GROMACS .gro file of C-alpha atoms in nm:
model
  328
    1UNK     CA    1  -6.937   5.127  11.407
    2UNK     CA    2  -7.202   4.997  11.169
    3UNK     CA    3  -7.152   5.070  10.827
    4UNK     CA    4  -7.448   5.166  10.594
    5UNK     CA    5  -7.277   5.193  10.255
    6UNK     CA    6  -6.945   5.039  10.201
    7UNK     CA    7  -6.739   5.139   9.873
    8UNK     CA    8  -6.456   4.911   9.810
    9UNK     CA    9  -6.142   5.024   9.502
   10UNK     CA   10  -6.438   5.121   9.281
   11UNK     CA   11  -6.342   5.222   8.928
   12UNK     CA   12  -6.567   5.346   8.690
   13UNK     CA   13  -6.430   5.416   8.370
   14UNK     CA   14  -6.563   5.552   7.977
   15UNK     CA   15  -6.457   5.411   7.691
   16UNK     CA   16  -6.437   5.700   7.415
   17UNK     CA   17  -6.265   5.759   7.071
   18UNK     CA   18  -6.000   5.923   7.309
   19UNK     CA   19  -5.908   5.663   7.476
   20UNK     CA   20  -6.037   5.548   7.811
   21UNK     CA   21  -6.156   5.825   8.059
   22UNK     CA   22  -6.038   5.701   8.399
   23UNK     CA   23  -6.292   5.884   8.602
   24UNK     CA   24  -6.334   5.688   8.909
   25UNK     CA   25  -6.060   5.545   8.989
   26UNK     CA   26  -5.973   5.321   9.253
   27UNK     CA   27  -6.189   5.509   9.546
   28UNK     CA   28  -6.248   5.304   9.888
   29UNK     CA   29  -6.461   5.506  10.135
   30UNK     CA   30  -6.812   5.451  10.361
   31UNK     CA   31  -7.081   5.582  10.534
   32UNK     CA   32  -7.198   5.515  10.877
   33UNK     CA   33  -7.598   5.543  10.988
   34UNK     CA   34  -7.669   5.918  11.050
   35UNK     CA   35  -7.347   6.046  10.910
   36UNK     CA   36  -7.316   6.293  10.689
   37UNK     CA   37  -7.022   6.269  10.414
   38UNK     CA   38  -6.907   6.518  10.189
   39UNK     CA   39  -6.671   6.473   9.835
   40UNK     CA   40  -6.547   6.741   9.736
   41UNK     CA   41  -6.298   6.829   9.464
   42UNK     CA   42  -6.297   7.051   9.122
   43UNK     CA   43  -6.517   6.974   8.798
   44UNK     CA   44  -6.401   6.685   8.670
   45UNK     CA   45  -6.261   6.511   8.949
   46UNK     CA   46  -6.498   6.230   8.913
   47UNK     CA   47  -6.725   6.337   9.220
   48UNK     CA   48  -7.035   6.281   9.035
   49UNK     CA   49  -6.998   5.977   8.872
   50UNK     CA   50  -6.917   5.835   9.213
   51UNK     CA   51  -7.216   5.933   9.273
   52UNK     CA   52  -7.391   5.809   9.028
   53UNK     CA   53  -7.167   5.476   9.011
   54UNK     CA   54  -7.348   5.368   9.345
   55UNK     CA   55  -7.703   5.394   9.187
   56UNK     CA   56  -7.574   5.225   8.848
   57UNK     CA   57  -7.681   5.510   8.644
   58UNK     CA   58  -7.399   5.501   8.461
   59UNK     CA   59  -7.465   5.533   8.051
   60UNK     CA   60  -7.319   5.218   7.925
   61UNK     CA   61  -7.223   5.223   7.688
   62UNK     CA   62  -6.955   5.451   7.664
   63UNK     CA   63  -6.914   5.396   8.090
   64UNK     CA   64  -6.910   5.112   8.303
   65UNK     CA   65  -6.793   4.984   8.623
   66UNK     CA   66  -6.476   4.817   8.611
   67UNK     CA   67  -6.398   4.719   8.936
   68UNK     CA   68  -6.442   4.735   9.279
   69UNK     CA   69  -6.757   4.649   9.511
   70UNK     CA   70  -7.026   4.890   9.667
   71UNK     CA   71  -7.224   4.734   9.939
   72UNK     CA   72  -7.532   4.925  10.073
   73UNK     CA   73  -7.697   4.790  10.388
   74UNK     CA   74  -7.559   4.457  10.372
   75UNK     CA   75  -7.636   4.419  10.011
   76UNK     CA   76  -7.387   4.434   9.708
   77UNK     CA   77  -7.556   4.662   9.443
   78UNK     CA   78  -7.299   4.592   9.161
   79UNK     CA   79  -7.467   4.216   9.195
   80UNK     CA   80  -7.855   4.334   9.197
   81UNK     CA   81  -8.059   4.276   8.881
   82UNK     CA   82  -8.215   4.602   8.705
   83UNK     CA   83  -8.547   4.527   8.899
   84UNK     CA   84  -8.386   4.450   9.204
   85UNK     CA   85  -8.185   4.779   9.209
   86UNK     CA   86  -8.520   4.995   9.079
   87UNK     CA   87  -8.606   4.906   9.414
   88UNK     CA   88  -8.336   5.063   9.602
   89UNK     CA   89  -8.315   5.382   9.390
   90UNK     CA   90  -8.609   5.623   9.562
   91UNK     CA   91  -8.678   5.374   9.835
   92UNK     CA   92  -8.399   5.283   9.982
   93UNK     CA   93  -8.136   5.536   9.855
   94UNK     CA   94  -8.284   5.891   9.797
   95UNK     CA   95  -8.138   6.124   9.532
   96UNK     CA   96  -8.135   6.477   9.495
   97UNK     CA   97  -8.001   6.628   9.156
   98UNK     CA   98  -7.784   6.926   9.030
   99UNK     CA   99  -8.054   7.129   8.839
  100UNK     CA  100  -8.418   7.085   8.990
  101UNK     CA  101  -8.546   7.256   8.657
  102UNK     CA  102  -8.422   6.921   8.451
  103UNK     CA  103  -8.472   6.648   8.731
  104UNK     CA  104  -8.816   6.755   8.756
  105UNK     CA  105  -9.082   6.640   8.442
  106UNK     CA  106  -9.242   6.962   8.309
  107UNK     CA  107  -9.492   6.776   8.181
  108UNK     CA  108  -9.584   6.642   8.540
  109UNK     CA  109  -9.759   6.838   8.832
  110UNK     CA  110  -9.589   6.833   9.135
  111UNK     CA  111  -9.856   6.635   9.324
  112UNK     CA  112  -9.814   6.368   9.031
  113UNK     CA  113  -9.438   6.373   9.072
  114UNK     CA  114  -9.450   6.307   9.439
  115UNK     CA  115  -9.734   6.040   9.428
  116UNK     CA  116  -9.559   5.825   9.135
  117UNK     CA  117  -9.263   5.772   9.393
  118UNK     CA  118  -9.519   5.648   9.683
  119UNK     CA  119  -9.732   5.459   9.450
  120UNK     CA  120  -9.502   5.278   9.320
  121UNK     CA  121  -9.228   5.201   9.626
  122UNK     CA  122  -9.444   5.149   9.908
  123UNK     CA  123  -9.801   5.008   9.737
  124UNK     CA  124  -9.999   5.330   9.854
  125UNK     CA  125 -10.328   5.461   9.721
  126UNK     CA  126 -10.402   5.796   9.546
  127UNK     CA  127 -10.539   5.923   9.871
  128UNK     CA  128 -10.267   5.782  10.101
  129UNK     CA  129  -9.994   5.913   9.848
  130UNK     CA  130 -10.150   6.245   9.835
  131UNK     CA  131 -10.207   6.310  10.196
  132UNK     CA  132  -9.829   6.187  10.224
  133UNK     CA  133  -9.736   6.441   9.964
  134UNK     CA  134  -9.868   6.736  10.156
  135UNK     CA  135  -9.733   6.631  10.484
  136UNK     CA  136  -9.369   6.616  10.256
  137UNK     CA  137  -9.433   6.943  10.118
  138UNK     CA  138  -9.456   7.092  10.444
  139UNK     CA  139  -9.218   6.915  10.582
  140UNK     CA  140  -8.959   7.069  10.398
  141UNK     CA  141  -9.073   7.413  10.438
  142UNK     CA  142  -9.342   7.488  10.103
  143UNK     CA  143  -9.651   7.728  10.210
  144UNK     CA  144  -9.946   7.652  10.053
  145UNK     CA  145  -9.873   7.274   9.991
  146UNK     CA  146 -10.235   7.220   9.876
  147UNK     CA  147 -10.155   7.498   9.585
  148UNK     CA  148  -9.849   7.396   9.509
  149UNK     CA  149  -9.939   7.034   9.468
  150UNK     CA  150 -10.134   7.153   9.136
  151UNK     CA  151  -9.881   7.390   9.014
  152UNK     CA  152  -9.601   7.226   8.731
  153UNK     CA  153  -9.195   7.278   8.829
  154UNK     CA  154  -9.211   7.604   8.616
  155UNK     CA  155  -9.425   7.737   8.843
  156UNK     CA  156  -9.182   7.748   9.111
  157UNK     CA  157  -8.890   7.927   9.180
  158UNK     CA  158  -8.520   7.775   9.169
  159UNK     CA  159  -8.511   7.738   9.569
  160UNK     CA  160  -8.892   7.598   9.548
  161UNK     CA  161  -8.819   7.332   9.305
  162UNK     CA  162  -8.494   7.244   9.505
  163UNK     CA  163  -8.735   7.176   9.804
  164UNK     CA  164  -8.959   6.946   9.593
  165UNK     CA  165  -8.639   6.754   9.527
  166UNK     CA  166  -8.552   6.692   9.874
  167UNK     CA  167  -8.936   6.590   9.944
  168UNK     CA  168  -8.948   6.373   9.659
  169UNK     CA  169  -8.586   6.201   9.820
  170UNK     CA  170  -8.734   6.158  10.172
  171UNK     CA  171  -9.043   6.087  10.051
  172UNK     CA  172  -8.998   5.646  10.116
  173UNK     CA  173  -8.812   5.723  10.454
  174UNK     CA  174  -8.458   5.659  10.255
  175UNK     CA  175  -8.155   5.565  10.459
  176UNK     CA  176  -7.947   5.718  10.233
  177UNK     CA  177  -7.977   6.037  10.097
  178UNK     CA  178  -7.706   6.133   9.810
  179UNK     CA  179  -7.733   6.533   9.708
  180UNK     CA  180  -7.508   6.620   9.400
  181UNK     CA  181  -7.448   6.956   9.404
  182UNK     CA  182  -7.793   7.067   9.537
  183UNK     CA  183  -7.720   7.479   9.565
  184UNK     CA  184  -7.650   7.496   9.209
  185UNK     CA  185  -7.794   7.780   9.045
  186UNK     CA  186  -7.951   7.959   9.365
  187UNK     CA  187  -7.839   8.264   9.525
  188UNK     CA  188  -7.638   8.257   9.820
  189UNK     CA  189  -7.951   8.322  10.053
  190UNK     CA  190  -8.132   8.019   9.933
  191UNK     CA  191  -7.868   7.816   9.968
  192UNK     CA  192  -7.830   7.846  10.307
  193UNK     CA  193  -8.170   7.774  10.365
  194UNK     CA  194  -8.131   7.469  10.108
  195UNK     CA  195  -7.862   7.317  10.361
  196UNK     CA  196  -7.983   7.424  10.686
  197UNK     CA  197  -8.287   7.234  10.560
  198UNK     CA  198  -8.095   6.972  10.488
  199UNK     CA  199  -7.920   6.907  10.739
  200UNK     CA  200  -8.208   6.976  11.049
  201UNK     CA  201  -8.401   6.672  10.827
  202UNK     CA  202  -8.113   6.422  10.803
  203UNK     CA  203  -8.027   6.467  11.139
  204UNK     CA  204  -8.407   6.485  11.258
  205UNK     CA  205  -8.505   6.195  11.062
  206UNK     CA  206  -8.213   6.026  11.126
  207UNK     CA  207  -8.073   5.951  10.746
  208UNK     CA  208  -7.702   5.956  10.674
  209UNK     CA  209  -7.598   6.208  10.336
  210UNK     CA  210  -7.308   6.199  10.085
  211UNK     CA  211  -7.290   6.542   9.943
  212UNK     CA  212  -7.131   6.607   9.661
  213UNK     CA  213  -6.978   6.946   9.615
  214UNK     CA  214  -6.705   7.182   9.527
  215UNK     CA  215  -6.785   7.444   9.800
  216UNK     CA  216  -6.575   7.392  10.096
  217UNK     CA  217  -6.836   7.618  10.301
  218UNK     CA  218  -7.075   7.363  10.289
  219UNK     CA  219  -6.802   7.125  10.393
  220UNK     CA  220  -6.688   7.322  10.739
  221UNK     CA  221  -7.093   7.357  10.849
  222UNK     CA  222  -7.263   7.054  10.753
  223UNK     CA  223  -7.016   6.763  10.695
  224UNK     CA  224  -6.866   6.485  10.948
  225UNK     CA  225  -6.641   6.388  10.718
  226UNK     CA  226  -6.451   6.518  10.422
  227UNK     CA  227  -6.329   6.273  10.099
  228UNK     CA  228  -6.129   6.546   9.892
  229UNK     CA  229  -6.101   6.343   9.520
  230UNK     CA  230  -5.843   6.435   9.260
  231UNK     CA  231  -5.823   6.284   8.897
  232UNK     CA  232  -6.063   6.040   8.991
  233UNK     CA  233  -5.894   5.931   9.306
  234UNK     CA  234  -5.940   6.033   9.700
  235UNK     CA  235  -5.604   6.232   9.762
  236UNK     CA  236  -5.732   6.300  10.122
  237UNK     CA  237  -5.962   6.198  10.391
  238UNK     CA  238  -6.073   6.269  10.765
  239UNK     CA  239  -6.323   6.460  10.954
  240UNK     CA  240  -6.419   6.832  10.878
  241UNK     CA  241  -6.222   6.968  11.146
  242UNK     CA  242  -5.939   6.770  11.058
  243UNK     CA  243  -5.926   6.856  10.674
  244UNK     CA  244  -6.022   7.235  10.735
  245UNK     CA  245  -5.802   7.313  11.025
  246UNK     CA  246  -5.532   7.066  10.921
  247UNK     CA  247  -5.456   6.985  10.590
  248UNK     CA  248  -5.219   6.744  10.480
  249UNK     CA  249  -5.252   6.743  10.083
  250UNK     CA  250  -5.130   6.992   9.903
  251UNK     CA  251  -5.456   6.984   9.657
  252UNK     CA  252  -5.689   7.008   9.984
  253UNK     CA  253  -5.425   7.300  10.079
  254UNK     CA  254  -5.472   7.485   9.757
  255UNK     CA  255  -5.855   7.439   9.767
  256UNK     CA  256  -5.850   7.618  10.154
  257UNK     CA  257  -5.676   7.922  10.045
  258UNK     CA  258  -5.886   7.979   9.729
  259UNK     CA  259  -6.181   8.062   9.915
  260UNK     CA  260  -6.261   8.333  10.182
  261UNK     CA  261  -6.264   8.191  10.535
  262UNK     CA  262  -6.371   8.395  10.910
  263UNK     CA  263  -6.021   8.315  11.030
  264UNK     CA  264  -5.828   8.384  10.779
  265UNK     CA  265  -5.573   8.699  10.936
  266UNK     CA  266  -5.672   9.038  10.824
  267UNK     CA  267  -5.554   9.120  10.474
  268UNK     CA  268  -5.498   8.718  10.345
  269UNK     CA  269  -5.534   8.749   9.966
  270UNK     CA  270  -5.668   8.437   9.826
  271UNK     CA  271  -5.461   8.218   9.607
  272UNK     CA  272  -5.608   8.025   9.285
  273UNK     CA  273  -5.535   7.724   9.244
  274UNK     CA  274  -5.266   7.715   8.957
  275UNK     CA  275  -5.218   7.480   8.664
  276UNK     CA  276  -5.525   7.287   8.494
  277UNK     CA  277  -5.684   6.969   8.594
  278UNK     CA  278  -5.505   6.609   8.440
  279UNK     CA  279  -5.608   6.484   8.105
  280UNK     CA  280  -5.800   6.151   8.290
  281UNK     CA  281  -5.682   5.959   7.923
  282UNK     CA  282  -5.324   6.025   7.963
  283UNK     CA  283  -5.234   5.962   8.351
  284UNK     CA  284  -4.873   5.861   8.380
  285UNK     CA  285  -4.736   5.638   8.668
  286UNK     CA  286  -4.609   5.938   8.907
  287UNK     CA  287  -4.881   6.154   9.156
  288UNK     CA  288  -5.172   6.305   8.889
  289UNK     CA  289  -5.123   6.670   9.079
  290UNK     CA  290  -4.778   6.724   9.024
  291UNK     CA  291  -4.795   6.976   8.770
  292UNK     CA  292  -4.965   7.176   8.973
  293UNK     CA  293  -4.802   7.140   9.338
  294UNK     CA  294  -4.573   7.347   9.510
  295UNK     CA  295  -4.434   7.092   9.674
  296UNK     CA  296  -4.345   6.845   9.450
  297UNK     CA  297  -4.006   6.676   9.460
  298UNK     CA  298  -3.814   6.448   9.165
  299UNK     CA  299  -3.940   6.146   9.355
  300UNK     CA  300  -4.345   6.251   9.293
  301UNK     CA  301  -4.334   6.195   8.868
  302UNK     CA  302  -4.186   5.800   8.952
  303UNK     CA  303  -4.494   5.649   9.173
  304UNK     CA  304  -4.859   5.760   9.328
  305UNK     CA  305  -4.876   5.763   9.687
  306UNK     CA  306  -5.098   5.542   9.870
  307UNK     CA  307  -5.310   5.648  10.149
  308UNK     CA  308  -5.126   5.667  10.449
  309UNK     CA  309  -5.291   5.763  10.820
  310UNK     CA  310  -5.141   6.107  10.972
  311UNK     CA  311  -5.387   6.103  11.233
  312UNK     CA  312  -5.642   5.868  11.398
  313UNK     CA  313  -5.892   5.828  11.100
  314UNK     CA  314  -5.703   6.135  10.847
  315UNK     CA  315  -5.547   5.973  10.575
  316UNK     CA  316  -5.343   6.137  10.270
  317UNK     CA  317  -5.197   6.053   9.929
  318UNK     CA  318  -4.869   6.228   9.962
  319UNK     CA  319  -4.490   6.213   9.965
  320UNK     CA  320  -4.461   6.542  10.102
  321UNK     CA  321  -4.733   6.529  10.339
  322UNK     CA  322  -4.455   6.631  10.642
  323UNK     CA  323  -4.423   6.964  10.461
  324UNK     CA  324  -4.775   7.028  10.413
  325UNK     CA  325  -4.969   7.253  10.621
  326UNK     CA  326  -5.204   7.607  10.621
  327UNK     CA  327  -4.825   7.791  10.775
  328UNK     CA  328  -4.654   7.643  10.497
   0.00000   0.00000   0.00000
């Protein structure tokens, strides 16, 4: 299959006073046309600067890509010039942020927000850009769009704004959308309406997704594919169905039974996940979730495990991966 972003051993990394922040470390993953691709993992697992390591918007200093080689559409990014890759941020790659209340200028109308994007990626005129900002507007659901085109982001409520955010990514026909957490701060309702828009677009349009998240929800209904990351590492990998129904990390284990799920037996209680995340300055030589796993042996504190397949396309970082399992 054709591959539309390629990620090679990437490693992005922050020097500090405290030593150097490992927070990408050493990830290798890629996304086909269409596809929709979903990291996952706690706060501070280095989902987001992933993220934000393919569109160089890393602030360096203190953080900088070390290593490693992202190619997008054929195209190495690390090796683009600043002008060259201000072309493939909106255009090419689309981006849709956290918090819509701080992505969004507040100085800005929304008409003026939307425009700026089509003015300045594809060459069009005020009245082009504005007619394509109301067809974007209802495209992704806003009533009114002739209203709201006048109104500023504070204006809006948190599900509204979110909406403008995915216009404003779609709005250059992007073959690469990359949403980082984009239910943050809504109510449950919303958010399902937030991804269920989502995904009837990508698939509609035809653009392939990395979502970043922590909610494995989102993961089971709108994902092909699951990376689970860990200290700045993927510990696991494989399709939804594989990583939901069969686990073989003990980290994506622990993540499964923290959370409610339909088919779960009656009376499951769900377990936290125990321990606190890895200092990312002080990683030793032996597997970064030992502390924390119940199903760590001597051998785990003296090497990290490499990726190894368990099933056609399911890979996992684990010694123990034999014992692992949702009966275990």
């Amino acid at each position: 299959m054709t591959k539309l972003l390629e990620i090679d051993n990437l490693q992005t990394h922050f020097f500090t006073s405290a030593g150097v922040v490992k927070a990408v470390d050493g990830i290798t993953y890629d996304v086909a046309p269409g596809e929709t691709v979903a990291v996952v993992g706690e706060s501070g697992c280095g989902k987001s600067v992933s993220a934000m390591s393919i569109l160089r918007l890393i602030p360096d200093p203190p953080g900088k890509v070390v290593g490693g080689s992202i190619r997008f559409d054929g195209k190495d990014l690390l090796a683009l010039s600043d002008s060259e890759m201000r072309n493939v941020r909106g255009r090419d790659i689309g981006m849709i942020f956290q918090e819509p209340m701080t992505s969004l200028n507040p100085v800005l109308s929304i008409e003026r927000q939307l425009t700026e994007t089509l003015e300045h990626h594809l060459g069009s005129t005020k009245v082009e850009a504005r007619k394509r900002a109301l067809e974007l507007l209802g495209l992704v659901g806003i009533s009114e769009p002739e209203r709201r085109l006048k109104q500023y982001p504070h204006h809006l409520s948190g599900g509204m704004r979110q909406r403008v955010m995915i216009a404003m990514s779609l709005a250059c026909n992007p073959k690469l959308i990359i949403a980082d957490e984009p239910t943050t701060a809504l109510d449950v309702t919303i958010q399902a309406q937030i991804l269920e828009l989502m995904k009837n677009l990508t698939r509609e349009l035809g653009v392939a997704m990395i979502i970043i998240t922590h909610n494995l929800g989102v993961v089971a209904r709108y994902a092909d594919r699951v990376n689970v990351m860990y200290a700045g590492r993927i510990v696991e990998s494989g399709t939804a169905k594989e990583i939901y129904h069969n686990p073989k990390h003990p980290y994506t284990l622990a993540l499964l039974r923290s959370v409610p799920r339909m088919d779960q037996p009656r009376g499951a209680k769900l377990q936290p996940v125990g321990g606190q995340p890895p200092d990312l300055t002080k990683l030793d030589a032996g597997c970064s979730f030992r502390p924390r796993c119940s199903f760590a042996q001597p051998g785990c504190s003296q090497s990290r495990p490499a990726l190894e397949e368990v099933a056609e396309g399911h890979v996992t970082a684990c010694f123990e991966k034999a014992s692992v399992g949702l009966g275990a």
